[in-house]
Amino acid sequence: MRIVSESGFATEIDVAGWRERRLEAAGFDEPTAVMLAGDCGFDLHGLINLVEAGCPPELAVRIMAPIDMKARPC
């Protein structure tokens, strides 16, 4: 994602990288975090909230999976 600040400078923001780090910190294994980080169809905060409440990461992914299973790149 590219954002232009008020000063006119463009900044690249690594959304997928940020999402991956958050998921791994919450307890998701690296391959799952990478897959989820690149698909904005998965609610990052919903996934993390479920895991923090004691839900296993694999089950959290199944619960939060988009109904249509279409990938939504970030």
C-alpha positions as YAML, in Angstrom:
chain: A
units: angstrom
residues:
- id: 1
  name: MET
  ca: [0.00, 0.00, 0.00]
- id: 2
  name: ARG
  ca: [1.33, 3.45, -0.87]
- id: 3
  name: ILE
  ca: [0.30, 6.47, 1.19]
- id: 4
  name: VAL
  ca: [1.12, 10.10, 0.47]
- id: 5
  name: SER
  ca: [1.57, 12.22, 3.57]
- id: 6
  name: GLU
  ca: [0.47, 15.84, 3.95]
- id: 7
  name: SER
  ca: [4.05, 16.87, 3.14]
- id: 8
  name: GLY
  ca: [3.74, 15.12, -0.23]
- id: 9
  name: PHE
  ca: [6.15, 12.27, 0.50]
- id: 10
  name: ALA
  ca: [5.06, 8.79, -0.49]
- id: 11
  name: THR
  ca: [5.49, 5.98, 2.02]
- id: 12
  name: GLU
  ca: [5.20, 2.25, 1.38]
- id: 13
  name: ILE
  ca: [3.33, 0.41, 4.09]
- id: 14
  name: ASP
  ca: [3.80, -3.34, 4.35]
- id: 15
  name: VAL
  ca: [0.30, -4.32, 5.45]
- id: 16
  name: ALA
  ca: [0.85, -8.05, 4.92]
- id: 17
  name: GLY
  ca: [4.11, -7.97, 6.89]
- id: 18
  name: TRP
  ca: [2.42, -6.16, 9.77]
- id: 19
  name: ARG
  ca: [-0.48, -8.65, 9.75]
- id: 20
  name: GLU
  ca: [1.96, -11.59, 9.68]
- id: 21
  name: ARG
  ca: [3.90, -10.28, 12.70]
- id: 22
  name: ARG
  ca: [0.68, -9.74, 14.66]
- id: 23
  name: LEU
  ca: [-0.57, -13.26, 13.88]
- id: 24
  name: GLU
  ca: [2.72, -14.90, 14.80]
- id: 25
  name: ALA
  ca: [2.83, -12.94, 18.07]
- id: 26
  name: ALA
  ca: [-0.67, -14.25, 18.83]
- id: 27
  name: GLY
  ca: [0.46, -17.87, 18.35]
- id: 28
  name: PHE
  ca: [-0.15, -18.72, 14.70]
- id: 29
  name: ASP
  ca: [2.60, -20.77, 13.05]
- id: 30
  name: GLU
  ca: [4.59, -19.04, 10.31]
- id: 31
  name: PRO
  ca: [3.01, -20.75, 7.24]
- id: 32
  name: THR
  ca: [-0.51, -20.05, 8.51]
- id: 33
  name: ALA
  ca: [0.37, -16.47, 9.44]
- id: 34
  name: VAL
  ca: [1.83, -15.84, 5.97]
- id: 35
  name: MET
  ca: [-1.29, -17.24, 4.28]
- id: 36
  name: LEU
  ca: [-3.66, -15.22, 6.49]
- id: 37
  name: ALA
  ca: [-1.57, -12.05, 6.28]
- id: 38
  name: GLY
  ca: [-1.96, -11.90, 2.51]
- id: 39
  name: ASP
  ca: [-5.73, -12.44, 2.55]
- id: 40
  name: CYS
  ca: [-7.73, -9.49, 3.89]
- id: 41
  name: GLY
  ca: [-10.87, -11.65, 3.73]
- id: 42
  name: PHE
  ca: [-9.82, -12.88, 7.17]
- id: 43
  name: ASP
  ca: [-10.57, -10.52, 10.06]
- id: 44
  name: LEU
  ca: [-7.19, -10.11, 11.77]
- id: 45
  name: HIS
  ca: [-8.64, -8.87, 15.04]
- id: 46
  name: GLY
  ca: [-11.28, -11.59, 15.08]
- id: 47
  name: LEU
  ca: [-8.62, -14.27, 14.62]
- id: 48
  name: ILE
  ca: [-6.43, -12.83, 17.38]
- id: 49
  name: ASN
  ca: [-9.37, -12.39, 19.76]
- id: 50
  name: LEU
  ca: [-10.39, -16.02, 19.34]
- id: 51
  name: VAL
  ca: [-6.85, -17.30, 19.99]
- id: 52
  name: GLU
  ca: [-6.43, -15.01, 23.01]
- id: 53
  name: ALA
  ca: [-9.69, -16.43, 24.37]
- id: 54
  name: GLY
  ca: [-8.22, -19.95, 24.18]
- id: 55
  name: CYS
  ca: [-9.34, -21.10, 20.73]
- id: 56
  name: PRO
  ca: [-6.68, -23.14, 18.88]
- id: 57
  name: PRO
  ca: [-5.34, -21.19, 15.87]
- id: 58
  name: GLU
  ca: [-6.44, -23.89, 13.39]
- id: 59
  name: LEU
  ca: [-10.03, -23.68, 14.66]
- id: 60
  name: ALA
  ca: [-9.95, -19.87, 14.66]
- id: 61
  name: VAL
  ca: [-9.04, -19.98, 10.96]
- id: 62
  name: ARG
  ca: [-11.99, -22.27, 10.22]
- id: 63
  name: ILE
  ca: [-14.37, -20.08, 12.22]
- id: 64
  name: MET
  ca: [-13.22, -16.83, 10.61]
- id: 65
  name: ALA
  ca: [-12.89, -18.13, 7.04]
- id: 66
  name: PRO
  ca: [-14.89, -16.10, 4.49]
- id: 67
  name: ILE
  ca: [-18.10, -17.90, 3.58]
- id: 68
  name: ASP
  ca: [-17.40, -17.70, -0.16]
- id: 69
  name: MET
  ca: [-13.75, -18.78, 0.36]
- id: 70
  name: LYS
  ca: [-12.60, -16.17, -2.20]
- id: 71
  name: ALA
  ca: [-9.16, -14.74, -1.57]
- id: 72
  name: ARG
  ca: [-9.07, -10.98, -0.97]
- id: 73
  name: PRO
  ca: [-5.48, -9.80, -1.39]
- id: 74
  name: CYS
  ca: [-4.37, -7.01, 0.91]
...
